[in-house]
Amino acid sequence: MKRVFEIPFHFLVVVLGLYLLSGIGSLLAYDTELLINLAAYGHRLQQTWIDIMHPSSIYIYWGEGNKQYSITEVFSKTYFYSFLILFSSFFLAVCLSVLFSYSLMLLPRKAYRFSTKIINGLDALPDVFIVVLFQLFIIWLFKKTNLLVFDIYALGEERIYFLPILCLSVIPAVFLLKQFLFQLKEEENKPYVEFSYSKGFRRAYTVWHHLFRNVWVHFFFHLKPIFLLMLSNLLIIELLFNINGFMQVLLRTATSSPAAFFLGMLLIFVPFFIVFTIGSNILSKWLKGGEQNSE
């Protein structure tokens, strides 16, 4: 019963926080010294509320020539494109992390330790460095073979997919890979693994059918940090690949149109809040059911 009231309360608190954040640009003023201008901040919040009540009056300066477009036109063009890249990158990161973690678990001990050192090295690389490295490799390959394998820069309304998706998936894949390996090693020391080996099951079968089945439970708890990581990286990807995406819209509207910024943040927050809330409820019920069955 308590959770029924907690969920709407958390939702309203976050929405209120986003609304207050939308006008933060007018809170600080500079006149020979830095000042906190509460009157301008209150006026900006009031104007934002009026604009939200009349969304058809909200316009954004966007695209070539910095022309004025309605909020619905800009959001519809950029939202689905950016989140197609985001979800594709997430799916690719999960697939790569599962594939590599499963393969690494089958390696001899020395090879496994060497591989983990490489993973730790990749984890330390900055996002920008990875993107630039991919772009330089494509340019080098083009110079050597005169073959442009992938577009490395979006021009105008052009849309590119493969390289942004690949670059965006690298850091989350490494993060997930480390988490999977840690959980798999934790599970490997439990009695049911030795029991599986004693029954004659091979290591490849035990890792996939027993270890991974238990590790997937922990996977959901890492979704929120991965989501936040990929959102911040998505902005970097859009900037480096010159993609006219949704994160660039938010970056521009953060100072020019508080109402558009607030509505854009809601488009990010609300769908994922619903998904995480439903997933959390299903997982908690499933875990409680498992505890009752084990008793």
CSV table of N, CA, C and O in Angstrom, one decimal, residues 25-37:
chain,number,residue,atom,x,y,z
A,25,GLY,N,18.1,29.4,-16.0
A,25,GLY,CA,18.9,30.3,-16.7
A,25,GLY,C,18.7,31.8,-16.3
A,25,GLY,O,19.6,32.6,-16.5
A,26,SER,N,17.5,32.1,-15.8
A,26,SER,CA,17.3,33.5,-15.5
A,26,SER,C,17.5,33.8,-14.0
A,26,SER,O,17.3,34.9,-13.5
A,27,LEU,N,17.9,32.7,-13.2
A,27,LEU,CA,18.1,32.9,-11.8
A,27,LEU,C,19.3,33.7,-11.5
A,27,LEU,O,19.3,34.5,-10.5
A,28,LEU,N,20.4,33.5,-12.3
A,28,LEU,CA,21.6,34.3,-12.1
A,28,LEU,C,21.8,35.4,-13.0
A,28,LEU,O,21.5,35.3,-14.2
A,29,ALA,N,22.2,36.5,-12.5
A,29,ALA,CA,22.4,37.7,-13.4
A,29,ALA,C,23.8,38.3,-13.0
A,29,ALA,O,24.3,38.1,-11.9
A,30,TYR,N,24.4,39.0,-13.9
A,30,TYR,CA,25.7,39.6,-13.7
A,30,TYR,C,25.6,41.1,-13.9
A,30,TYR,O,25.4,41.6,-15.1
A,31,ASP,N,25.9,41.9,-12.9
A,31,ASP,CA,25.9,43.4,-13.0
A,31,ASP,C,27.1,43.9,-12.1
A,31,ASP,O,26.8,44.2,-10.9
A,32,THR,N,28.3,43.9,-12.6
A,32,THR,CA,29.5,44.1,-11.9
A,32,THR,C,29.8,43.0,-10.9
A,32,THR,O,31.0,42.8,-10.6
A,33,GLU,N,28.8,42.2,-10.5
A,33,GLU,CA,29.0,41.1,-9.7
A,33,GLU,C,27.8,40.1,-9.9
A,33,GLU,O,26.8,40.5,-10.4
A,34,LEU,N,28.1,38.8,-9.5
A,34,LEU,CA,27.1,37.8,-9.7
A,34,LEU,C,25.9,37.9,-8.7
A,34,LEU,O,26.2,38.0,-7.5
A,35,LEU,N,24.7,38.0,-9.3
A,35,LEU,CA,23.5,38.2,-8.4
A,35,LEU,C,22.5,37.1,-8.6
A,35,LEU,O,22.4,36.5,-9.7
A,36,ILE,N,21.7,36.8,-7.6
A,36,ILE,CA,20.6,35.9,-7.7
A,36,ILE,C,19.3,36.7,-7.9
A,36,ILE,O,18.9,37.4,-7.0
A,37,ASN,N,18.7,36.6,-9.1
A,37,ASN,CA,17.6,37.4,-9.4
A,37,ASN,C,16.3,36.5,-9.3
A,37,ASN,O,15.9,35.9,-10.3
